[in-house]
Amino acid sequence: MGCANQLCEAEPFTALIYRRSSCLLSGEGVLRSQSRASLEYQDVRAAGKRLRLGDLAEKLGISTATVSLALRDSPLVAKETRQRVKDYAAEVGYIYNRSAASLRTSQSDMIGVAVHDILNPYFAEVFRGLEEVLAEEDKTILICNHRDMLKRQDQFIDTLLQHRVDGLILCPSVGTSPERINQISEQGVAITLVCRDLPGVQTPCVRGDDYHGSYLMTKHLIDQGHRQIAMIGGRRQSSSGRDRNNGWRAALVDAGIDPDEQLDIPELMTQADGQAVVPRILSAIPRPTAVACFNDLVALGVLTAVRRAGVEPGPELAITGYDDTEGVQNRTPALTTVANGAETIGREAAQMMLKQINGEPVPSGIKLIKPELRIRESAPPIGCRLGPVVGV
Amino acid sequence: MGCANQLCEAEPFTALIYRRSSCLLSGEGVLRSQSRASLEYQDVRAAGKRLRLGDLAEKLGISTATVSLALRDSPLVAKETRQRVKDYAAEVGYIYNRSAASLRTSQSDMIGVAVHDILNPYFAEVFRGLEEVLAEEDKTILICNHRDMLKRQDQFIDTLLQHRVDGLILCPSVGTSPERINQISEQGVAITLVCRDLPGVQTPCVRGDDYHGSYLMTKHLIDQGHRQIAMIGGRRQSSSGRDRNNGWRAALVDAGIDPDEQLDIPELMTQADGQAVVPRILSAIPRPTAVACFNDLVALGVLTAVRRAGVEPGPELAITGYDDTEGVQNRTPALTTVANGAETIGREAAQMMLKQINGEPVPSGIKLIKPELRIRESAPPIGCRLGPVVGV
DNA sequence: AGCGCTTGCTTAATCGTTACATGTTACGCG
DNA sequence: CGCGTAACATGTAACGATTAAGCAAGCGCT
């Protein structure tokens, strides 16, 4: 796999500086330039300062109070005045100062969102749902990737509280204490949990029905004739890991099958984890005929490694995922999985958050989004020899 | 593909409310509770209010100025006093109010990051690099997904300016005007462009050497014996799209091949785009033997659809990607692609940003990160019949 | 003692916006 | 005419931190 080209010999990702024709002046103060020759700013007294409400007021010959109200479209100001103010503000490029407003109102119009892995397409979808709703209400979203590190999550929460966020949407890190959450909530910050529940917490939660989804999936595998069904991945300290595990157990028990503890392998979350665990699965005695994975990432990892090991994913070993993330229907074989309503979860959580912020009554407790089985190719009936899709 | 289970009949993603044993009181004012029985807050005059510097000062019998300085570890305050203040603040759970500080200092310690698609694993990697560096300096990151919609990008920039962000890291949307960027920069907000360059802009830029990477890749395909090489995807209005296209052209011309305009298909960015374009590729006359895709997503889409069409990706049609995003080396066939140093780009951009903010001299112009060819299975030598990896 | 310097803290003036309590008109009506 | 009442607009005091300028005490040195 040697690289034929001479340029590949350089060390990876070294950086070259190319100069543009129009050169940027470097050195202190360049970007904080004092010269403000540009049109609209000529009249501001102190050069280098931005326009304030007061400046607009002075120009327009009205008070700052009126300007403030006008810009916020208050009915206390005559329509005509409102328009005049807004037009002028736009004309001179006035920039509202949220720090000042926040200080005064102790509202920030910011919502913090913390999840353990934004790179996981599943969360990306949740995020899309959140953003869709919150952007509509002019909320700014602050994101944190805590990677299940409690310290990072705590740091992030501290920062958010310092910014006086209106609310916090949290997929709580492993180890999060319910007391901390309740305490923050008592401080007047709206909190909604997503994806993972936390026992003992008094804030709303929106998540998929992991137990039920996992039950459905396991039952499906049983219906396909499987008896040796492994359950791999998921953290037992998170509700999703626990619930999906319990769903698997319950389905087995309901079918009169004793869960084989050797086939219960927790703590895997990523594609790499999925790849790494395959030898263990293939060498188990008796060897499972189906593997129910905690999420799609793990399933894809398993799929890859199983194929490398010379076992054909699907016909020779059924593999299922969870989440139905984008693209898994296009894999070979197409992944049988559980759609989790990620975007719906995001939207619902955002709406719940907005209600809390506006002081509207919020349906208390956990809101469960109903999961849906997506039957595709990676978990065919046992013994049923589906040809691989790849033509040969 | 009917679903056997009765529960699948329900409409998708309906939500059920499950009540927790400990019920959340609903109704106005619950979360803005006035009762503040908890320990440390007993002494605060107005119930429901957070502690201020002044409150600490009063308790400690010193002035707010001293408290402020102490918390920021200023040498102007005696070491002993500093410790006393910090200990007490921690003890009573004082929360710093950034709005107030921001208002006073017109610094926010926030950095805005806008890209066109955070769901693209490539940007996720850039983001990881950014975060790593910026978190170190206690900067809060604000994210925007502008999806190449100028309006969204503008809205986001407005919001950020209102928040008085210290800096802006931007993968500029198609249509972004250089004047706007320069103007913001002149207002004292540090700006660094990433991934995409913008002619006429006077701010630093960190990006991959798209021209060179694409050249390398095309040359590699030519070395493998290909002559009919399609270039698909990329927006001509973005520097990355243009440069990768030009690299392709240059490599062809240097090899004495005339670029076939029919094989130059722009504007594709996603997996779906890649799938959709396949019929057009397969029906081109003469049919290309290799497809150089703008990015990995497009390549994966092409790969899927080509296989569906009964053509074996790799041996029968060489396919290459760009970015070397996570997991593409595990696909079947493993994707030949160009590593783009995404995380490096993120880190470099963040460092450049920090320097600008601190008024340090910034190397001007464009910083190019050197690309690296990753030769794998999806683009084997022409006529060379690699067996498919899937065992049959 | 007197001078200058350092150390450690305080005073008080901001920063730009908003909420509250008042003004000021103008107009209709008894 | 004079009063009540809308309809608009304004004056002003916060909000909570930062920071320049100032003050007081203590020290070393002549």
PDB file of C-alpha atoms in Angstrom, chain B residues 10-243:
ATOM      1  CA  ALA B  10     -49.715   2.680  15.607  1.00  0.00           C
ATOM      2  CA  GLU B  11     -48.779   5.847  13.808  1.00  0.00           C
ATOM      3  CA  PRO B  12     -45.073   6.505  13.892  1.00  0.00           C
ATOM      4  CA  PHE B  13     -43.475   8.185  16.846  1.00  0.00           C
ATOM      5  CA  THR B  14     -46.531   8.977  18.848  1.00  0.00           C
ATOM      6  CA  ALA B  15     -45.706   9.924  22.358  1.00  0.00           C
ATOM      7  CA  LEU B  16     -47.026   8.433  25.535  1.00  0.00           C
ATOM      8  CA  ILE B  17     -46.764  10.099  28.864  1.00  0.00           C
ATOM      9  CA  TYR B  18     -45.615   7.901  31.692  1.00  0.00           C
ATOM     10  CA  ARG B  19     -45.920   9.326  35.141  1.00  0.00           C
ATOM     11  CA  ARG B  20     -43.110   9.010  37.574  1.00  0.00           C
ATOM     12  CA  SER B  21     -43.843   8.104  41.132  1.00  0.00           C
ATOM     13  CA  SER B  22     -42.560  11.436  42.330  1.00  0.00           C
ATOM     14  CA  CYS B  23     -44.673  13.829  40.353  1.00  0.00           C
ATOM     15  CA  LEU B  24     -43.521  17.148  39.047  1.00  0.00           C
ATOM     16  CA  LEU B  25     -45.893  19.879  40.011  1.00  0.00           C
ATOM     17  CA  SER B  26     -47.071  21.564  36.911  1.00  0.00           C
ATOM     18  CA  GLY B  27     -48.352  25.045  36.405  1.00  0.00           C
ATOM     19  CA  GLU B  28     -46.985  28.516  36.349  1.00  0.00           C
ATOM     20  CA  GLY B  29     -44.191  29.373  38.621  1.00  0.00           C
ATOM     21  CA  VAL B  30     -43.196  25.887  39.579  1.00  0.00           C
ATOM     22  CA  LEU B  31     -39.774  26.123  38.157  1.00  0.00           C
ATOM     23  CA  ARG B  32     -39.323  29.678  39.276  1.00  0.00           C
ATOM     24  CA  SER B  33     -40.026  28.568  42.781  1.00  0.00           C
ATOM     25  CA  GLN B  34     -39.818  31.273  45.385  1.00  0.00           C
ATOM     26  CA  SER B  35     -39.200  29.012  48.326  1.00  0.00           C
ATOM     27  CA  ARG B  36     -35.516  28.800  48.887  1.00  0.00           C
ATOM     28  CA  ALA B  37     -35.134  26.578  51.881  1.00  0.00           C
ATOM     29  CA  SER B  38     -31.810  25.180  50.818  1.00  0.00           C
ATOM     30  CA  LEU B  39     -28.912  25.862  53.100  1.00  0.00           C
ATOM     31  CA  GLU B  40     -26.617  28.418  51.575  1.00  0.00           C
ATOM     32  CA  TYR B  41     -29.305  30.696  50.330  1.00  0.00           C
ATOM     33  CA  GLN B  42     -30.976  31.418  53.615  1.00  0.00           C
ATOM     34  CA  ASP B  43     -29.178  34.666  54.071  1.00  0.00           C
ATOM     35  CA  VAL B  44     -29.757  36.247  50.728  1.00  0.00           C
ATOM     36  CA  ARG B  45     -32.061  39.147  51.213  1.00  0.00           C
ATOM     37  CA  ALA B  46     -34.511  38.760  48.368  1.00  0.00           C
ATOM     38  CA  ALA B  47     -35.587  35.157  48.138  1.00  0.00           C
ATOM     39  CA  GLY B  48     -35.241  33.686  44.673  1.00  0.00           C
ATOM     40  CA  LYS B  49     -32.259  35.815  43.811  1.00  0.00           C
ATOM     41  CA  ARG B  50     -28.830  34.546  43.162  1.00  0.00           C
ATOM     42  CA  LEU B  51     -25.822  35.593  45.102  1.00  0.00           C
ATOM     43  CA  ARG B  52     -23.821  38.512  43.803  1.00  0.00           C
ATOM     44  CA  LEU B  53     -20.284  39.597  44.329  1.00  0.00           C
ATOM     45  CA  GLY B  54     -21.683  42.156  46.697  1.00  0.00           C
ATOM     46  CA  ASP B  55     -23.259  39.494  48.844  1.00  0.00           C
ATOM     47  CA  LEU B  56     -19.973  37.699  49.205  1.00  0.00           C
ATOM     48  CA  ALA B  57     -18.231  40.979  49.951  1.00  0.00           C
ATOM     49  CA  GLU B  58     -20.674  41.853  52.649  1.00  0.00           C
ATOM     50  CA  LYS B  59     -20.352  38.479  54.311  1.00  0.00           C
ATOM     51  CA  LEU B  60     -16.590  38.585  54.181  1.00  0.00           C
ATOM     52  CA  GLY B  61     -16.407  42.184  55.285  1.00  0.00           C
ATOM     53  CA  ILE B  62     -14.503  43.365  52.242  1.00  0.00           C
ATOM     54  CA  SER B  63     -15.377  45.337  49.132  1.00  0.00           C
ATOM     55  CA  THR B  64     -16.804  43.966  45.901  1.00  0.00           C
ATOM     56  CA  ALA B  65     -13.702  45.117  44.093  1.00  0.00           C
ATOM     57  CA  THR B  66     -11.566  42.869  46.212  1.00  0.00           C
ATOM     58  CA  VAL B  67     -13.893  39.952  45.723  1.00  0.00           C
ATOM     59  CA  SER B  68     -13.883  40.466  41.990  1.00  0.00           C
ATOM     60  CA  LEU B  69     -10.126  40.614  41.848  1.00  0.00           C
ATOM     61  CA  ALA B  70      -9.716  37.699  44.205  1.00  0.00           C
ATOM     62  CA  LEU B  71     -11.929  35.423  42.177  1.00  0.00           C
ATOM     63  CA  ARG B  72      -9.870  36.185  39.134  1.00  0.00           C
ATOM     64  CA  ASP B  73      -6.721  35.461  41.058  1.00  0.00           C
ATOM     65  CA  SER B  74      -5.324  38.943  40.739  1.00  0.00           C
ATOM     66  CA  PRO B  75      -1.944  39.606  42.389  1.00  0.00           C
ATOM     67  CA  LEU B  76      -3.402  42.888  43.593  1.00  0.00           C
ATOM     68  CA  VAL B  77      -5.087  40.958  46.353  1.00  0.00           C
ATOM     69  CA  ALA B  78      -3.191  39.245  49.180  1.00  0.00           C
ATOM     70  CA  LYS B  79      -2.845  35.547  48.652  1.00  0.00           C
ATOM     71  CA  GLU B  80      -4.571  34.746  51.878  1.00  0.00           C
ATOM     72  CA  THR B  81      -7.554  36.920  51.059  1.00  0.00           C
ATOM     73  CA  ARG B  82      -7.812  35.413  47.613  1.00  0.00           C
ATOM     74  CA  GLN B  83      -8.037  31.956  49.065  1.00  0.00           C
ATOM     75  CA  ARG B  84     -10.530  33.011  51.668  1.00  0.00           C
ATOM     76  CA  VAL B  85     -12.770  34.515  48.982  1.00  0.00           C
ATOM     77  CA  LYS B  86     -12.522  31.543  46.672  1.00  0.00           C
ATOM     78  CA  ASP B  87     -13.223  29.108  49.437  1.00  0.00           C
ATOM     79  CA  TYR B  88     -16.239  31.022  50.572  1.00  0.00           C
ATOM     80  CA  ALA B  89     -17.568  31.422  47.038  1.00  0.00           C
ATOM     81  CA  ALA B  90     -17.284  27.704  46.468  1.00  0.00           C
ATOM     82  CA  GLU B  91     -18.888  26.987  49.801  1.00  0.00           C
ATOM     83  CA  VAL B  92     -22.005  29.020  49.146  1.00  0.00           C
ATOM     84  CA  GLY B  93     -22.195  28.085  45.475  1.00  0.00           C
ATOM     85  CA  TYR B  94     -21.734  31.521  44.032  1.00  0.00           C
ATOM     86  CA  ILE B  95     -22.424  31.701  40.307  1.00  0.00           C
ATOM     87  CA  TYR B  96     -20.488  34.224  38.276  1.00  0.00           C
ATOM     88  CA  ASN B  97     -22.670  36.425  36.106  1.00  0.00           C
ATOM     89  CA  ARG B  98     -21.145  36.651  32.685  1.00  0.00           C
ATOM     90  CA  SER B  99     -23.734  39.025  31.332  1.00  0.00           C
ATOM     91  CA  ALA B 100     -22.668  41.623  33.809  1.00  0.00           C
ATOM     92  CA  ALA B 101     -19.007  41.043  33.136  1.00  0.00           C
ATOM     93  CA  SER B 102     -19.560  41.038  29.392  1.00  0.00           C
ATOM     94  CA  LEU B 103     -21.418  44.282  29.569  1.00  0.00           C
ATOM     95  CA  ARG B 104     -18.591  45.885  31.460  1.00  0.00           C
ATOM     96  CA  THR B 105     -15.680  44.457  29.497  1.00  0.00           C
ATOM     97  CA  SER B 106     -17.325  43.904  26.108  1.00  0.00           C
ATOM     98  CA  GLN B 107     -15.693  40.510  26.039  1.00  0.00           C
ATOM     99  CA  SER B 108     -17.772  37.384  26.123  1.00  0.00           C
ATOM    100  CA  ASP B 109     -15.354  34.445  25.973  1.00  0.00           C
ATOM    101  CA  MET B 110     -17.631  32.993  23.350  1.00  0.00           C
ATOM    102  CA  ILE B 111     -16.601  31.797  19.922  1.00  0.00           C
ATOM    103  CA  GLY B 112     -19.131  31.232  17.166  1.00  0.00           C
ATOM    104  CA  VAL B 113     -18.676  28.361  14.759  1.00  0.00           C
ATOM    105  CA  ALA B 114     -20.746  28.152  11.587  1.00  0.00           C
ATOM    106  CA  VAL B 115     -20.478  25.317   9.084  1.00  0.00           C
ATOM    107  CA  HIS B 116     -22.839  24.101   6.433  1.00  0.00           C
ATOM    108  CA  ASP B 117     -23.379  20.642   7.808  1.00  0.00           C
ATOM    109  CA  ILE B 118     -22.389  19.509  11.243  1.00  0.00           C
ATOM    110  CA  LEU B 119     -23.879  16.091  10.479  1.00  0.00           C
ATOM    111  CA  ASN B 120     -21.200  15.510   7.904  1.00  0.00           C
ATOM    112  CA  PRO B 121     -18.599  13.454   9.759  1.00  0.00           C
ATOM    113  CA  TYR B 122     -15.941  15.589   8.182  1.00  0.00           C
ATOM    114  CA  PHE B 123     -17.118  18.675  10.001  1.00  0.00           C
ATOM    115  CA  ALA B 124     -17.650  16.686  13.104  1.00  0.00           C
ATOM    116  CA  GLU B 125     -13.916  16.026  13.026  1.00  0.00           C
ATOM    117  CA  VAL B 126     -13.065  19.640  12.396  1.00  0.00           C
ATOM    118  CA  PHE B 127     -15.292  20.481  15.301  1.00  0.00           C
ATOM    119  CA  ARG B 128     -13.496  18.031  17.553  1.00  0.00           C
ATOM    120  CA  GLY B 129     -10.217  19.806  16.793  1.00  0.00           C
ATOM    121  CA  LEU B 130     -11.746  23.198  17.471  1.00  0.00           C
ATOM    122  CA  GLU B 131     -13.322  22.158  20.691  1.00  0.00           C
ATOM    123  CA  GLU B 132     -10.181  20.549  21.996  1.00  0.00           C
ATOM    124  CA  VAL B 133      -8.235  23.780  21.748  1.00  0.00           C
ATOM    125  CA  LEU B 134     -10.943  26.256  22.661  1.00  0.00           C
ATOM    126  CA  ALA B 135     -12.215  24.385  25.700  1.00  0.00           C
ATOM    127  CA  GLU B 136      -8.682  24.568  27.039  1.00  0.00           C
ATOM    128  CA  GLU B 137      -8.986  28.362  27.086  1.00  0.00           C
ATOM    129  CA  ASP B 138     -12.429  28.347  28.658  1.00  0.00           C
ATOM    130  CA  LYS B 139     -14.103  29.568  25.551  1.00  0.00           C
ATOM    131  CA  THR B 140     -17.717  28.686  25.042  1.00  0.00           C
ATOM    132  CA  ILE B 141     -18.586  27.536  21.550  1.00  0.00           C
ATOM    133  CA  LEU B 142     -21.760  28.542  19.767  1.00  0.00           C
ATOM    134  CA  ILE B 143     -22.648  26.392  16.797  1.00  0.00           C
ATOM    135  CA  CYS B 144     -24.634  27.061  13.680  1.00  0.00           C
ATOM    136  CA  ASN B 145     -25.558  24.747  10.883  1.00  0.00           C
ATOM    137  CA  HIS B 146     -26.239  27.076   8.015  1.00  0.00           C
ATOM    138  CA  ARG B 147     -26.757  24.369   5.396  1.00  0.00           C
ATOM    139  CA  ASP B 148     -25.409  26.714   2.771  1.00  0.00           C
ATOM    140  CA  MET B 149     -28.313  29.030   3.287  1.00  0.00           C
ATOM    141  CA  LEU B 150     -27.015  32.544   3.362  1.00  0.00           C
ATOM    142  CA  LYS B 151     -29.994  33.777   5.321  1.00  0.00           C
ATOM    143  CA  ARG B 152     -29.398  31.349   8.141  1.00  0.00           C
ATOM    144  CA  GLN B 153     -25.742  32.207   8.270  1.00  0.00           C
ATOM    145  CA  ASP B 154     -26.545  35.890   8.410  1.00  0.00           C
ATOM    146  CA  GLN B 155     -29.064  35.379  11.168  1.00  0.00           C
ATOM    147  CA  PHE B 156     -26.543  33.426  13.131  1.00  0.00           C
ATOM    148  CA  ILE B 157     -23.864  36.041  12.677  1.00  0.00           C
ATOM    149  CA  ASP B 158     -26.300  38.675  13.862  1.00  0.00           C
ATOM    150  CA  THR B 159     -27.025  36.713  16.989  1.00  0.00           C
ATOM    151  CA  LEU B 160     -23.348  36.243  17.662  1.00  0.00           C
ATOM    152  CA  LEU B 161     -22.601  39.909  17.247  1.00  0.00           C
ATOM    153  CA  GLN B 162     -25.385  40.670  19.677  1.00  0.00           C
ATOM    154  CA  HIS B 163     -23.708  38.370  22.137  1.00  0.00           C
ATOM    155  CA  ARG B 164     -20.445  40.213  21.538  1.00  0.00           C
ATOM    156  CA  VAL B 165     -18.575  37.041  20.661  1.00  0.00           C
ATOM    157  CA  ASP B 166     -14.834  37.314  20.744  1.00  0.00           C
ATOM    158  CA  GLY B 167     -14.479  35.513  17.459  1.00  0.00           C
ATOM    159  CA  LEU B 168     -16.105  33.732  14.600  1.00  0.00           C
ATOM    160  CA  ILE B 169     -14.937  30.570  12.888  1.00  0.00           C
ATOM    161  CA  LEU B 170     -16.671  30.258   9.609  1.00  0.00           C
ATOM    162  CA  CYS B 171     -16.958  27.813   6.781  1.00  0.00           C
ATOM    163  CA  PRO B 172     -18.641  30.436   4.673  1.00  0.00           C
ATOM    164  CA  SER B 173     -21.950  29.623   3.051  1.00  0.00           C
ATOM    165  CA  VAL B 174     -22.191  29.779  -0.682  1.00  0.00           C
ATOM    166  CA  GLY B 175     -22.918  33.391  -1.550  1.00  0.00           C
ATOM    167  CA  THR B 176     -21.178  34.968   1.424  1.00  0.00           C
ATOM    168  CA  SER B 177     -19.916  38.404   0.495  1.00  0.00           C
ATOM    169  CA  PRO B 178     -16.294  39.148   1.336  1.00  0.00           C
ATOM    170  CA  GLU B 179     -17.295  42.706   2.203  1.00  0.00           C
ATOM    171  CA  ARG B 180     -19.545  41.515   4.991  1.00  0.00           C
ATOM    172  CA  ILE B 181     -16.718  39.440   6.452  1.00  0.00           C
ATOM    173  CA  ASN B 182     -14.253  42.289   6.261  1.00  0.00           C
ATOM    174  CA  GLN B 183     -16.758  44.639   7.797  1.00  0.00           C
ATOM    175  CA  ILE B 184     -17.290  42.361  10.779  1.00  0.00           C
ATOM    176  CA  SER B 185     -13.584  41.974  11.178  1.00  0.00           C
ATOM    177  CA  GLU B 186     -13.258  45.742  11.255  1.00  0.00           C
ATOM    178  CA  GLN B 187     -15.804  45.870  14.044  1.00  0.00           C
ATOM    179  CA  GLY B 188     -13.259  44.146  16.215  1.00  0.00           C
ATOM    180  CA  VAL B 189     -14.512  40.580  15.946  1.00  0.00           C
ATOM    181  CA  ALA B 190     -11.791  38.073  15.106  1.00  0.00           C
ATOM    182  CA  ILE B 191     -12.685  35.901  12.134  1.00  0.00           C
ATOM    183  CA  THR B 192     -11.032  32.789  10.811  1.00  0.00           C
ATOM    184  CA  LEU B 193     -12.288  30.903   7.804  1.00  0.00           C
ATOM    185  CA  VAL B 194     -12.055  27.136   7.714  1.00  0.00           C
ATOM    186  CA  CYS B 195     -12.307  24.602   4.918  1.00  0.00           C
ATOM    187  CA  ARG B 196     -13.480  27.108   2.372  1.00  0.00           C
ATOM    188  CA  ASP B 197     -11.616  30.147   1.248  1.00  0.00           C
ATOM    189  CA  LEU B 198     -13.190  33.378   0.085  1.00  0.00           C
ATOM    190  CA  PRO B 199     -11.387  35.602  -2.398  1.00  0.00           C
ATOM    191  CA  GLY B 200     -11.111  39.192  -1.328  1.00  0.00           C
ATOM    192  CA  VAL B 201     -11.326  38.472   2.343  1.00  0.00           C
ATOM    193  CA  GLN B 202      -8.715  39.925   4.663  1.00  0.00           C
ATOM    194  CA  THR B 203      -8.977  37.379   7.440  1.00  0.00           C
ATOM    195  CA  PRO B 204      -6.901  34.254   7.970  1.00  0.00           C
ATOM    196  CA  CYS B 205      -8.082  30.947   6.553  1.00  0.00           C
ATOM    197  CA  VAL B 206      -7.192  27.365   7.384  1.00  0.00           C
ATOM    198  CA  ARG B 207      -8.112  24.671   4.939  1.00  0.00           C
ATOM    199  CA  GLY B 208      -6.962  21.533   3.183  1.00  0.00           C
ATOM    200  CA  ASP B 209      -5.036  21.818  -0.043  1.00  0.00           C
ATOM    201  CA  ASP B 210      -7.978  20.733  -2.135  1.00  0.00           C
ATOM    202  CA  TYR B 211      -6.310  21.333  -5.433  1.00  0.00           C
ATOM    203  CA  HIS B 212      -3.339  19.245  -4.543  1.00  0.00           C
ATOM    204  CA  GLY B 213      -5.340  16.470  -2.923  1.00  0.00           C
ATOM    205  CA  SER B 214      -7.592  16.150  -5.909  1.00  0.00           C
ATOM    206  CA  TYR B 215      -4.591  16.236  -8.209  1.00  0.00           C
ATOM    207  CA  LEU B 216      -2.965  13.419  -6.262  1.00  0.00           C
ATOM    208  CA  MET B 217      -6.077  11.331  -6.369  1.00  0.00           C
ATOM    209  CA  THR B 218      -6.659  11.806 -10.068  1.00  0.00           C
ATOM    210  CA  LYS B 219      -3.027  11.082 -10.804  1.00  0.00           C
ATOM    211  CA  HIS B 220      -3.345   7.916  -8.758  1.00  0.00           C
ATOM    212  CA  LEU B 221      -6.319   6.825 -10.831  1.00  0.00           C
ATOM    213  CA  ILE B 222      -4.413   7.571 -14.026  1.00  0.00           C
ATOM    214  CA  ASP B 223      -1.474   5.552 -12.702  1.00  0.00           C
ATOM    215  CA  GLN B 224      -3.888   2.685 -12.198  1.00  0.00           C
ATOM    216  CA  GLY B 225      -4.617   2.768 -15.884  1.00  0.00           C
ATOM    217  CA  HIS B 226      -7.823   4.809 -15.922  1.00  0.00           C
ATOM    218  CA  ARG B 227      -8.490   7.271 -18.709  1.00  0.00           C
ATOM    219  CA  GLN B 228     -12.203   7.964 -18.423  1.00  0.00           C
ATOM    220  CA  ILE B 229     -12.345   9.552 -14.991  1.00  0.00           C
ATOM    221  CA  ALA B 230     -15.474  11.338 -13.848  1.00  0.00           C
ATOM    222  CA  MET B 231     -15.390  14.103 -11.230  1.00  0.00           C
ATOM    223  CA  ILE B 232     -18.660  14.373  -9.402  1.00  0.00           C
ATOM    224  CA  GLY B 233     -19.959  16.716  -6.765  1.00  0.00           C
ATOM    225  CA  GLY B 234     -18.808  19.912  -5.095  1.00  0.00           C
ATOM    226  CA  ARG B 235     -20.202  23.378  -5.455  1.00  0.00           C
ATOM    227  CA  ARG B 236     -18.409  25.534  -7.958  1.00  0.00           C
ATOM    228  CA  GLN B 237     -19.213  28.525  -5.815  1.00  0.00           C
ATOM    229  CA  SER B 238     -17.131  27.222  -2.949  1.00  0.00           C
ATOM    230  CA  SER B 239     -13.363  27.147  -3.013  1.00  0.00           C
ATOM    231  CA  SER B 240     -13.236  23.464  -2.126  1.00  0.00           C
ATOM    232  CA  GLY B 241     -15.490  22.550  -5.037  1.00  0.00           C
ATOM    233  CA  ARG B 242     -13.551  24.697  -7.455  1.00  0.00           C
ATOM    234  CA  ASP B 243     -10.126  23.597  -6.310  1.00  0.00           C
TER     235      ASP B 243
END
